[in-house]
Every structure is written in structure tokens, then in C-alpha cells.
Coordinates of C-alpha atoms and ligand atoms in Angstrom, one line a residue:
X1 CA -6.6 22.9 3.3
X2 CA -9.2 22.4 0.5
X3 CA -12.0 20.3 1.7
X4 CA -14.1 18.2 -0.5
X5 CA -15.5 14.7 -1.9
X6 CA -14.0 13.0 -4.4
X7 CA -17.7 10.9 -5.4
X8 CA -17.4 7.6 -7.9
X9 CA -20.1 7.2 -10.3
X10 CA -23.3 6.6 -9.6
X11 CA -24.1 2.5 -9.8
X12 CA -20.3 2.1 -8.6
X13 CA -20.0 -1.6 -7.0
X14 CA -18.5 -1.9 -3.5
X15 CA -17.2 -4.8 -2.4
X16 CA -15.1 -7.4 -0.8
X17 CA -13.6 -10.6 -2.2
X18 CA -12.7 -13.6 -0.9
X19 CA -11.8 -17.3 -2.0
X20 CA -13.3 -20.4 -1.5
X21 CA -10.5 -22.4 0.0
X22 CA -9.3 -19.3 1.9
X23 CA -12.7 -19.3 3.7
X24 CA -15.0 -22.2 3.6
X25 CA -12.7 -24.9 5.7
X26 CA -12.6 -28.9 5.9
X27 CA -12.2 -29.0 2.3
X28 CA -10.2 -32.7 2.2
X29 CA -10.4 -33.4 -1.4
X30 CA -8.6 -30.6 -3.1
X31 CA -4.6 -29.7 -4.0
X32 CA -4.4 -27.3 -1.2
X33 CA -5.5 -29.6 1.8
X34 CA -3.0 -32.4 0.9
X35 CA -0.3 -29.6 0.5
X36 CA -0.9 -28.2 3.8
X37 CA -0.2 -31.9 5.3
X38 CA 2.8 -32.1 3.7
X39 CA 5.8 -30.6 5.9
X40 CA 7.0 -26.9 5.5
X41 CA 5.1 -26.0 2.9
X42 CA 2.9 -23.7 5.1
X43 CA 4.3 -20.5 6.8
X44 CA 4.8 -22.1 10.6
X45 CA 3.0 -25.5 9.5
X46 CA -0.2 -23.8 9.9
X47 CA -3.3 -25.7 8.1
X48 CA -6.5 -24.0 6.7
X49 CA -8.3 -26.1 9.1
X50 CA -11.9 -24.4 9.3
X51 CA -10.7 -21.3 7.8
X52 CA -14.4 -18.8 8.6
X53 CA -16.4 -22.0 8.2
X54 CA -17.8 -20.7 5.8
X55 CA -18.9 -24.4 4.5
X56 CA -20.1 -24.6 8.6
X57 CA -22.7 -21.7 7.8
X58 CA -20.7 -18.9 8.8
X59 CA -21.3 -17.2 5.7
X60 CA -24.5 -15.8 6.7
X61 CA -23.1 -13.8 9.5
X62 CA -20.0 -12.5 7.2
X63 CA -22.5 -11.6 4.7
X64 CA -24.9 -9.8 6.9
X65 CA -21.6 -8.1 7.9
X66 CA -20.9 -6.8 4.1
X67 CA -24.4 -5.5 3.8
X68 CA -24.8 -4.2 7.1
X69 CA -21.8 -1.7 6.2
X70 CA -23.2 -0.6 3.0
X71 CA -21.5 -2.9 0.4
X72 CA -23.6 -3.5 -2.5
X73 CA -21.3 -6.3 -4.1
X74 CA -19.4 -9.8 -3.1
X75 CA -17.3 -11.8 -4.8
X76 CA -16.7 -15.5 -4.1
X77 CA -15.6 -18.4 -5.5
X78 CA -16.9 -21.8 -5.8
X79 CA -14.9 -25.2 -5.4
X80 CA -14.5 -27.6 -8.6
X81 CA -13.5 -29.8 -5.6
X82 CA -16.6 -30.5 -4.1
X83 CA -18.8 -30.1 -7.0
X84 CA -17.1 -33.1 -8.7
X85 CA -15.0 -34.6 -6.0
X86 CA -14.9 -37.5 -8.5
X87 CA -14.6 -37.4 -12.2
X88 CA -17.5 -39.4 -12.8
X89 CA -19.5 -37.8 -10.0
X90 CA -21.5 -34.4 -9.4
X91 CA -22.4 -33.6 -5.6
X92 CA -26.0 -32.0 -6.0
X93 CA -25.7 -30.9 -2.2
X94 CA -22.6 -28.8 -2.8
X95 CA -24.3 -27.1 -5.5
X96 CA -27.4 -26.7 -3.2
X97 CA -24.7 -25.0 -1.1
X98 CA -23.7 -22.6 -3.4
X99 CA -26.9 -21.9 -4.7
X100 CA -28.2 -21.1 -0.9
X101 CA -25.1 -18.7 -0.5
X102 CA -25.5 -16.3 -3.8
X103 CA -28.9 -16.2 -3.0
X104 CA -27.8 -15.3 0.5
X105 CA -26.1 -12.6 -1.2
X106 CA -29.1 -11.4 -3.3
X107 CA -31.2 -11.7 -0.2
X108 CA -29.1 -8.7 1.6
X109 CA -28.7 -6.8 -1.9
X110 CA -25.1 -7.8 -2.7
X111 CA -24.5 -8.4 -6.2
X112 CA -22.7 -11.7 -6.6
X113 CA -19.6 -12.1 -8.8
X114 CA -18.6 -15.6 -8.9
X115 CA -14.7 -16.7 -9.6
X116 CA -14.9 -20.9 -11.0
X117 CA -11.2 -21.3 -10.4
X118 CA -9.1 -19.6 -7.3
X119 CA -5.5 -21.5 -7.1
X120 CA -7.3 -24.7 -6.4
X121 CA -8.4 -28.2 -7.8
X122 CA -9.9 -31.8 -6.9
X123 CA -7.2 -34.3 -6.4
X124 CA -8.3 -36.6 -9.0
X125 CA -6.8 -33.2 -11.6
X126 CA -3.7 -33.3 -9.9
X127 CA -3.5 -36.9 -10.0
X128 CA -3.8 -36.4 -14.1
X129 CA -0.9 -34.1 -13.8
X130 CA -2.8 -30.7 -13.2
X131 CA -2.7 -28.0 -15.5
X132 CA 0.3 -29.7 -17.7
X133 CA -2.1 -31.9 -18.7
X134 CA -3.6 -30.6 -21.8
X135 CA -7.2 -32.7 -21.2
X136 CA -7.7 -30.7 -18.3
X137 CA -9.1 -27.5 -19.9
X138 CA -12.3 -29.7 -21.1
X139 CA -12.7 -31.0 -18.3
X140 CA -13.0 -27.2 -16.6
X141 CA -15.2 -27.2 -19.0
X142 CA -17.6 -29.4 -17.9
X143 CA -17.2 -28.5 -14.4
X144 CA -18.1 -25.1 -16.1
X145 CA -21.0 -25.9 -17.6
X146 CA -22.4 -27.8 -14.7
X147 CA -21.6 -24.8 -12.3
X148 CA -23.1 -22.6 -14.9
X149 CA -26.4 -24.3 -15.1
X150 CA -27.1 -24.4 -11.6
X151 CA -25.9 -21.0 -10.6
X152 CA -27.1 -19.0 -13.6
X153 CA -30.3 -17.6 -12.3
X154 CA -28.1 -16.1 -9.4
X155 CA -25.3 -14.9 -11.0
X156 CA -24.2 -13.2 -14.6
X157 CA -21.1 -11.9 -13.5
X158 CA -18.3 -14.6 -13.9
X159 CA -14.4 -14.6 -13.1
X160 CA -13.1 -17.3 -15.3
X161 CA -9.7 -17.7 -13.5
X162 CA -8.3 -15.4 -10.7
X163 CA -4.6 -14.7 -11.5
X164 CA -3.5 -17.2 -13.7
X165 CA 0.3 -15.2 -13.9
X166 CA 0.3 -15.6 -9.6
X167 CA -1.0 -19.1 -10.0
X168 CA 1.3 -20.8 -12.7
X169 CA 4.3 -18.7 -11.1
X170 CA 3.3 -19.6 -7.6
X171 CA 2.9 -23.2 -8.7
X172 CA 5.3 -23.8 -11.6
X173 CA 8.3 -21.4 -11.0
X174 CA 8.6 -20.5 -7.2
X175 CA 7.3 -23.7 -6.0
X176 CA 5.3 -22.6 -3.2
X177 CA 1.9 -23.6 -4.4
X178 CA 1.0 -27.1 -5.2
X179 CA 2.7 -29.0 -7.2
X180 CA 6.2 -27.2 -6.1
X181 CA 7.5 -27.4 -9.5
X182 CA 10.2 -24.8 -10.6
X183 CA 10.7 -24.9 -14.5
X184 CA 9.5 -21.5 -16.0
X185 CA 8.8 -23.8 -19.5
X186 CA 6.3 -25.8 -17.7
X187 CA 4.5 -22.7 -16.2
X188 CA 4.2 -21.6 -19.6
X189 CA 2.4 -24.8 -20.8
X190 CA 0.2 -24.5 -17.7
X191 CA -0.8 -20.4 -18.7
X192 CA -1.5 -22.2 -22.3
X193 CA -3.7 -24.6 -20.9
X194 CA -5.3 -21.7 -18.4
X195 CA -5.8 -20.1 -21.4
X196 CA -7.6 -22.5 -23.5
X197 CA -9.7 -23.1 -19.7
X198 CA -10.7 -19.7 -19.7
X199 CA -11.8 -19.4 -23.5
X200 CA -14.0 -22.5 -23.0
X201 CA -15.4 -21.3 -20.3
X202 CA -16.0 -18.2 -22.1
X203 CA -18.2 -19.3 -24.6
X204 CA -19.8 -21.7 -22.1
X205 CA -21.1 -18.8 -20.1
X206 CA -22.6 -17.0 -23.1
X207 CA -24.3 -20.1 -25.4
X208 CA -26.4 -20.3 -21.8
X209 CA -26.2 -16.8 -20.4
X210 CA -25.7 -14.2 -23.3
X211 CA -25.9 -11.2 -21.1
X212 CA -23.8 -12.5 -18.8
X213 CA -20.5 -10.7 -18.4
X214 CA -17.4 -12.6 -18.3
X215 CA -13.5 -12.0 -17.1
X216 CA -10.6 -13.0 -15.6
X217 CA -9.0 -11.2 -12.7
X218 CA -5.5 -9.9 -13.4
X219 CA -3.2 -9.6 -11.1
X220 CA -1.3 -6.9 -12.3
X221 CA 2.3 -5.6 -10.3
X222 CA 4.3 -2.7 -11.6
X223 CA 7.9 -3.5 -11.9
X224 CA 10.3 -1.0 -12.5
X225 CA 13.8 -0.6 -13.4
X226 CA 16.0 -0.6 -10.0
X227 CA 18.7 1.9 -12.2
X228 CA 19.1 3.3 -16.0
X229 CA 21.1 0.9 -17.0
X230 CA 20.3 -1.4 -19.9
X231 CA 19.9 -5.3 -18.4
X232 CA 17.7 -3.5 -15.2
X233 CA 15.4 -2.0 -17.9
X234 CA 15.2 -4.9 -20.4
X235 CA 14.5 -7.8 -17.2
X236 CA 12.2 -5.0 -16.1
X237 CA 9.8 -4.8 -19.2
X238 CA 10.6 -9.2 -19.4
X239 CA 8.8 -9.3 -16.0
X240 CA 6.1 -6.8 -17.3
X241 CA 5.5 -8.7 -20.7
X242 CA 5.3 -12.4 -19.5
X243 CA 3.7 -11.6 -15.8
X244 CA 1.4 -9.2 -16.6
X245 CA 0.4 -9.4 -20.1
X246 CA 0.8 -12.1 -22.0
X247 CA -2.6 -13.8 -20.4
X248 CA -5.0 -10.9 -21.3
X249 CA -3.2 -9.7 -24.3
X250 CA -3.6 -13.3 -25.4
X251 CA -7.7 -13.2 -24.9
X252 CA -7.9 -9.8 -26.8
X253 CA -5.6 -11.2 -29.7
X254 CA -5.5 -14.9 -29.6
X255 CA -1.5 -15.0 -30.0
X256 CA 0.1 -16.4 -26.6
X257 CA 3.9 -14.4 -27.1
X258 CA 6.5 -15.4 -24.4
X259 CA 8.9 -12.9 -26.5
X260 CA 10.9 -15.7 -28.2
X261 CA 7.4 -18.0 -29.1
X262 CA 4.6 -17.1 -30.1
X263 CA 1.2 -19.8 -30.2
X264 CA -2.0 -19.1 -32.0
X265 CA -5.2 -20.1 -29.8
X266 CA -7.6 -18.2 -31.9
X267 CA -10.2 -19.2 -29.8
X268 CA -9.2 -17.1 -27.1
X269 CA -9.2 -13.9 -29.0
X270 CA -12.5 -11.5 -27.9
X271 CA -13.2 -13.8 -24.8
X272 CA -13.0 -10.7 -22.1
X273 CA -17.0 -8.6 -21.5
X274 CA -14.3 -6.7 -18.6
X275 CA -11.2 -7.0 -17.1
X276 CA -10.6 -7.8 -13.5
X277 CA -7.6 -5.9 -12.1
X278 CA -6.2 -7.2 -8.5
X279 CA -3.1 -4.6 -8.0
X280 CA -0.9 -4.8 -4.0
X281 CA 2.1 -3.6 -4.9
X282 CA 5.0 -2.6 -7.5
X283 CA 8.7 -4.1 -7.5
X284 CA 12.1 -2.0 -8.3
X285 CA 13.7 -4.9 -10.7
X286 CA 17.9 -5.8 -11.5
X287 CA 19.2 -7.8 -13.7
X288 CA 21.0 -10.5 -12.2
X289 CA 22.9 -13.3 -14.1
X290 CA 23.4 -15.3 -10.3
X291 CA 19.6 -15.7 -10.0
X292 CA 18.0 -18.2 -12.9
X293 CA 15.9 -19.9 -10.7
X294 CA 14.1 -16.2 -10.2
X295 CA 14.2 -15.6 -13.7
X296 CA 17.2 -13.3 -13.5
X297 CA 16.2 -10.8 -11.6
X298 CA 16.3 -9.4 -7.9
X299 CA 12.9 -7.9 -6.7
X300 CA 13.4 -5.5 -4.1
X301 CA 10.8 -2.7 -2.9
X302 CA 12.1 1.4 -2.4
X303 CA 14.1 1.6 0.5
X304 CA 12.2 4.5 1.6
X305 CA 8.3 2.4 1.0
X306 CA 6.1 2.1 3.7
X307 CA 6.0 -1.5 4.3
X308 CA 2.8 -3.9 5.3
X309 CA 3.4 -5.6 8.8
X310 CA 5.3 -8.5 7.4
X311 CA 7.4 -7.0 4.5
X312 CA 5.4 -8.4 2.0
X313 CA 3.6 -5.4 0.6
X314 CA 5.2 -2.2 -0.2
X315 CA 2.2 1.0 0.2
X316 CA 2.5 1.9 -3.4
X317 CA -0.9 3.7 -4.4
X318 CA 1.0 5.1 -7.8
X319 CA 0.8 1.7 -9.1
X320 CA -2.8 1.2 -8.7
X321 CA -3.1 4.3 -11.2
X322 CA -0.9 2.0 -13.5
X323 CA -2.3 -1.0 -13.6
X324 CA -5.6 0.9 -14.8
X325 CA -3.7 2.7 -17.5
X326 CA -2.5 -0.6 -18.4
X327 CA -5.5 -2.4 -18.0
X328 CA -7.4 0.3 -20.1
X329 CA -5.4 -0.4 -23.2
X330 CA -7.5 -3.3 -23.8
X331 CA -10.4 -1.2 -24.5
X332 CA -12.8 -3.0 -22.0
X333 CA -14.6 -2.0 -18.8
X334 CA -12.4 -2.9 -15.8
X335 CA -13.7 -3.9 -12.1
X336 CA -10.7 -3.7 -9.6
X337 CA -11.2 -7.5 -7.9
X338 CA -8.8 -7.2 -5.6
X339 CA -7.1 -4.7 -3.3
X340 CA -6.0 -4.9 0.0
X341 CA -2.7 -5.2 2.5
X342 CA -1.9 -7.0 5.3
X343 CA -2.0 -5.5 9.0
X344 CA -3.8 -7.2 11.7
X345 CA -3.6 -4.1 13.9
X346 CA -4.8 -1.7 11.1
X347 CA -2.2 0.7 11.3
X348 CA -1.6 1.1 7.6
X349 CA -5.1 -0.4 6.1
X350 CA -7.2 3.1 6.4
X351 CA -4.3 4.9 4.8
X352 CA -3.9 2.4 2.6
X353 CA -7.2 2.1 1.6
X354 CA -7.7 5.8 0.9
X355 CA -4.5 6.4 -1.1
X356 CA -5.5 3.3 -3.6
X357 CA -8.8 4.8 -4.1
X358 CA -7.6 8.5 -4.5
X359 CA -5.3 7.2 -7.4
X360 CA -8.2 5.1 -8.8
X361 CA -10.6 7.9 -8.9
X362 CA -7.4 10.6 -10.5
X363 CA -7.0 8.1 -13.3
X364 CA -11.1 7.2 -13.9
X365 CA -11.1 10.9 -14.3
X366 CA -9.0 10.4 -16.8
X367 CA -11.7 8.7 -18.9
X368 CA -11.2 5.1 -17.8
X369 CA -13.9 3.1 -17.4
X370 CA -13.7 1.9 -14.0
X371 CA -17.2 -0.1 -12.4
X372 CA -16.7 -1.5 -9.0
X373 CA -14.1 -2.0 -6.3
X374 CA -13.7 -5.2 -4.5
X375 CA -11.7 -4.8 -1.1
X376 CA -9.2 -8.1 -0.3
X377 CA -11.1 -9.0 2.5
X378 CA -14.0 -9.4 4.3
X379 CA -12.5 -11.4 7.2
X380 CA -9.0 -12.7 7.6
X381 CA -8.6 -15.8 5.8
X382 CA -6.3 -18.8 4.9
X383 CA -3.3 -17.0 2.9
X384 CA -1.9 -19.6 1.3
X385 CA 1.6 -20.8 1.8
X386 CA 1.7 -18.1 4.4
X387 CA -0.6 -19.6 6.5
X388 CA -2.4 -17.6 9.1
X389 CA 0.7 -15.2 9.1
X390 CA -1.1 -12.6 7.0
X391 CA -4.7 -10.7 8.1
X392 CA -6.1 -9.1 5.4
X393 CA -9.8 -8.8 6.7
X394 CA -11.9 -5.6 7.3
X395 CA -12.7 -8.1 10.5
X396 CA -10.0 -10.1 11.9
X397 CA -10.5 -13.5 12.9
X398 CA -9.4 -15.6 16.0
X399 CA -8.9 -19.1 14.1
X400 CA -9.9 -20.9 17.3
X401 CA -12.9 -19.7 18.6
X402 CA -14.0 -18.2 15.1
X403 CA -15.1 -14.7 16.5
X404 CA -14.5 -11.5 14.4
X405 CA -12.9 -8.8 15.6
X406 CA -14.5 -5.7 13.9
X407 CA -11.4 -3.1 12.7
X408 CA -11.7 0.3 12.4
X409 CA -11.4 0.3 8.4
X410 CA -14.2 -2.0 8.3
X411 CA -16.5 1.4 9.7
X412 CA -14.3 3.1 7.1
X413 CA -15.0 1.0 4.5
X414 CA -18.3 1.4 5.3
X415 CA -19.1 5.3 5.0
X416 CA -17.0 5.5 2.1
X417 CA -19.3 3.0 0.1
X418 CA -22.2 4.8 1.6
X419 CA -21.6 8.1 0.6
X420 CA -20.2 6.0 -3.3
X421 CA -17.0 8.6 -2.3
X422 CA -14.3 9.8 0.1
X423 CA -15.0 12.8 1.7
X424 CA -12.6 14.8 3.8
X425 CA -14.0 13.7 7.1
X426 CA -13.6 10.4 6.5
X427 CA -10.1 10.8 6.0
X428 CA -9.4 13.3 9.0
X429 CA -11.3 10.7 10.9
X430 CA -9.7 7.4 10.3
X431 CA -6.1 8.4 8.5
X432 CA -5.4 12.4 8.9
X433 CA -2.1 11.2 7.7
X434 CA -2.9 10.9 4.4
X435 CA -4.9 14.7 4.4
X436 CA -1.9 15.7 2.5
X437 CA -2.1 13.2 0.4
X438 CA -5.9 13.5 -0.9
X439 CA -6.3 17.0 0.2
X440 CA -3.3 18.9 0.0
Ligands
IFM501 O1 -5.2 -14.0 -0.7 C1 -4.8 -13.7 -2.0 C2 -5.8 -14.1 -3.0 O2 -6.2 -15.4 -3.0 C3 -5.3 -13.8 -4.4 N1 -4.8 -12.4 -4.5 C4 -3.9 -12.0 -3.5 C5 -4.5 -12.2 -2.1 C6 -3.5 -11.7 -1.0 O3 -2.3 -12.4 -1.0

């Protein structure tokens, strides 16, 4: 067996990310708290409660954690929610808040990237009717430039919107985010509206940063054909073209194409310094005329995949060395902001880990221009509609007494962003089963 290090390049960022409702807790005045009250919306009518109270302090100890194990990067996001729980009102103290935690960051040499909207708004938004309403983009626009101002001297690396596709599906065609709504037309008014968000925040950024660096982070899912045959390969490429690309083909070109429209928003067109890539997993795709209400189609994963703990992520490193191709074609630098899988006993997080950055590091040497890799997560956190069903920290977290249980990739995570590479003792000592794999 060859032995070796595969080494990333030099000024390569290492980090984790995390989100602000997923972590901060007792956040009352935002989409997601008064969807959690509402009955069986949330996996086992669990609540995000004080998710790592963070907003309790609890930040300082997970970010001593990050440094302490030779990250060199975080990325966060920040709440519109309690930075103007009101329209016609700012709360100074959250942004004190905020501005205490990215320094926090800068104190223990982590390089802060900063995400301004992650699946989340004040009430008062939703109240206006969300993302369908088509004042709502100036109005993230403000919140931008307020954010902006009192953040800048800590931060010039911005996420405008963290999967928009996830987000206005989620929300507007599987109904499982707030507001439940299932009408693919009205997702596509919302990506519209993300859009126009994202390109004002865009220039925002720049008239008061100008060597900031601004993106969105994509989440990006292969789908391929389930068979040959015609209708798998045609819903196949459907899934590809409106999930995956029409938001960031739409800030390259300023032409949002759903296939049988096409809108011009030329102010969107040049509004990406890098793209952020967030890739899981891939999906085999059929045609099926039965399912409108998923888009005609029937997702299934190989029957042969190695699946996360509970089914909902199929190991699937190949993908990750797709989405970069993909992602590439845009011509930018690319950051992957998010990677990660779910497995609270870390059976398959080491291997899994590994594998996705073997496959990054094949394709970067194939002359893409890959900067930094953010791990999804730090600590377990508050997943959504699946509740406290799904650990995806380096650390685990007991919800109740708010202790962290310290997992063996975490001490993985950590020599690989020390030595800025995977050697093969790292992989013989934390996942020898996947020697074959990266050193065959
Ligand atoms: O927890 C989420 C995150 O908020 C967005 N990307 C996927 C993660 C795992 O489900």
C-alpha cells in the first residue's frame, strides 16, 4: 500500500459552519419559533428550545473548541430577527452581540464568514406574506445595510443567502418549512424575490466594503437518471436545472430561466466574488406521472449506498467531485460551506469525512479553484423540521444539561486541518476502512 499525504494549499480555510437559529436558542420572534409551536411540524414535536445557547454565551466555549483543534475559519449567521424585531425598530444590543462574537472569532484566529439570511425571518416579514411579497427584498436590504455597517470592521466575507433552492423548496413545495405552502409557482416567485435580496445585498456590501467578498452558498445535490430511458433522464436534468442552477446561473447572467420562462433581473448579473458549495448527497431520479406534488419524480438513493443513521443521507463522496465541476463552470473561486452527515455515534462521520475530501482534493487537482472547507458542524444543533433527530456536530450535545460530548472525528478533524492535509495515518487511525479508498 502506497503511503502518502494528499496536502491542500497553503492559506486553505478550515472550518465549521453553523446557523443562527440552529444554535443560538430562545429566539421568540422569528418564523421558526412559532412553527415549532405549531403541532407536527417538528420531527417528534421537539422545539429548538435553547439549542447551544449560543445567545446564553455558550459561544465562547464552542469557539475555543474550533480553535483549540486547529480550525482557522467559522462561519455563522446572524438573525434579521433580533436585529429588527420590529420594522421601525433596530436592537443596538443584538448587534453588540454579534459584534462581541466575530470578534470572539478573531480573538482565537478564526476567520469569520458571516451568512445574513439562514432559512429564517422576524414575524413581522411573514406577517407581510414572506418572500412572496415582492417589498421584502428592500427591506433585506436595509436590514443589510444596518448589519453591514456595524459588522464590517470584523468581517469581509459575506454569505448573502444559504440555499435559497433548499429554502423556497423546503418552504414553498414540500411544506416542511414555514409557511407549509406546496405550489412549485409560488416557490419560483419566492427564488425571484431571493434573487433580487441577494443582488441588493450585493452591491450593499461593496459601496461600503469594496474588498469585501461576497456569495451565496449553493446547495448543490447530484441527481441522476434512476434508468436509460427517456422521462428518467429528462425529470433528471429538470431537477438539475431548476434546483441547482437556476439561482447562481441567474447571478452570473441576470436571466432567471425555469425552462418554459425566462425573467431578466439584470441587476443580478456579476453579483458572485465566490461561490459557496454545501454538497450531502446525490439522488437516483424516475419519472413518475402519479407524483405532481413532488414535481414528478421519485427520489430514491442506490440500493447498495451506505446510508447515514437515519436514511437521510446516502455516503456519496463522487458527488462532492461534481458539484465542484459544476460549480467551476461559473468561473469563480469556490469555498465548500457545508459538508457533513448525520451519526451521533460517529460510525460513518470519519469515513465520511475523508472520502469527501479525497474527492475534493482529485478534482482541485484538476485546476479548480477550491479555498476553504467548512465542516456542517461544530456541535449538534437544531435540524430543522427534524428536530433533535439528526446530530451533525464534531461534538454532540445533550439538549438538557447542554454538555458536549467530544467525538472522535472532532480529534480527526483536527490533525487533518493541522497538517492543511490527509495523511495516511490519519486515515489508518480513525477510518482504515476507507485505506482502499484514498490509498489503494
Ligand atoms: O442543518 C442544515 C443547514 O441549516 C443547511 N444545510 C444542510 C444542513 C443539514 O441538514
Amino acid at each position: 500500500m502506497p503511503r502518502g499525504t494528499y496536502y491542500f494549499p497553503d492559506g486553505f480555510l478550515w472550518g465549521t459552519a453553523t446557523a443562527a437559529h440552529q444554535v443560538e436558542g430562545r429566539n421568540q420572534n422569528n418564523t421558526w419559533y412559532a412553527w415549532e409551536q405549531e403541532e407536527g411540524r417538528i420531527a417528534e414535536g421537539h422545539q429548538s428550545g435553547l439549542a447551544c445557547d449560543w445567545w446564553g454565551g455558550r459561544w465562547r466555549e464552542d469557539f475555543d473548541r474550533a480553535a483549540k483543534t486547529g480550525q482557522n475559519a467559522h462561519r455563522l449567521s446572524i438573525a434579521w430577527s433580533r436585529i429588527q424585531p420590529a420594522p421601525d425598530r433596530w436592537d443596538e444590543s443584538a448587534l453588540d452581540r454579534y459584534r462581541e462574537m466575530l470578534i470572539g472569532l478573531r480573538e482565537r484566529k478564526l476567520i469569520p464568514m458571516v451568512t445574513l439570511h439562514h432559512f429564517s425571518e422576524p414575524l413581522w416579514v411573514a406577517e407581510m406574506g414572506g418572500w412572496e411579497n415582492e417589498d421584502v427584498p428592500e427591506l433585506f436590504g436595509r436590514f443589510v445595510e444596518k448589519a453591514v455597517d456595524a459588522l464590517m470592521p470584523y468581517c469581509d466575507l459575506w454569505v448573502t443567502i444559504n440555499e435559497p433552492n433548499v429554502f423556497a423548496f423546503s418552504a414553498y413545495v414540500d411544506g416542511v418549512f414555514p409557511p407549509g405552502k406546496k405550489d412549485l409557482k409560488v416557490a419560483l416567485i419566492v427564488l425571484q424575490n431571493l434573487v433580487r435580496a441577494h443582488a441588493r445585498a450585493y452591491h450593499i456590501i461593496h459601496d461600503r466594503q469594496p474588498q469585501a467578498r461576497v456569495g451565496i452558498a449553493a446547495h448543490y445535490r447530484g441527481f441522476k437518471p434512476a434508468t436509460w430511458l427517456p422521462p428518467d433522464r429528462w425529470i433528471a436534468n429538470v431537477f438539475h436545472t431548476l434546483f441547482n442552477d437556476l439561482f447562481p446561473r441567474t447571478l452570473h447572467d441576470g436571466v432567471f430561466n425555469t425552462i418554459y420562462k425566462r425573467y431578466r433581473i439584470p441587476e443580478a448579473a456579476g453579483t458572485q466574488d465566490f461561490l459557496g458549495l454545501n454538497y450531502y448527497t446525490s439522488d437516483l431520479v424516475r419519472f413518475d406521472l402519479l407524483a405532481p406534488s413532488k414535481v414528478f419524480a421519485h427520489r430514491t438513493y442506490p440500493e447498495d449506498a451506505l446510508l447515514s443513521e437515519s436514511g437521510f443521507i446516502a455516503h456519496q463522496p463522487s458527488g462532492m467531485m461534481a458539484c465542484v465541476k459544476w460549480g467551476g463552470q461559473y468561473g469563480l473561486p469556490l469555498i465548500v460551506t457545508e459538508n457533513g452527515v448525520e451519526d451521533s455515534d460517529d460510525t460513518l462521520r470519519p469515513r465520511y469525512i475523508l472520502e469527501h475530501l479525497h474527492a475534493l482534493w482529485q478534482i482541485m487537482n484538476g485546476n479548480y479553484r477550491v479555498e476553504g472547507y467548512f465542516h456542517w458542524s461544530l456541535v449538534d444543533n437544531f435540524e430543522w423540521e427534524r428536530g433533535w433527530t439528526q446530530r451533525f456536530g464534531l461534538w454532540g450535545l445533550d439538549v438538557e444539561t447542554q454538555a458536549r460530548i467530544r467525538r472522535p472525528s472532532a480529534d480527526m478533524f483536527a490533525e487533518i486541518c493541522r497538517k492543511n492535509g490527509i495523511s495516511t495515518a490519519i486515515v489508518e487511525k480513525y477510518a482504515p476502512e476507507a485505506l482502499q479508498v484514498l490509498f489503494p
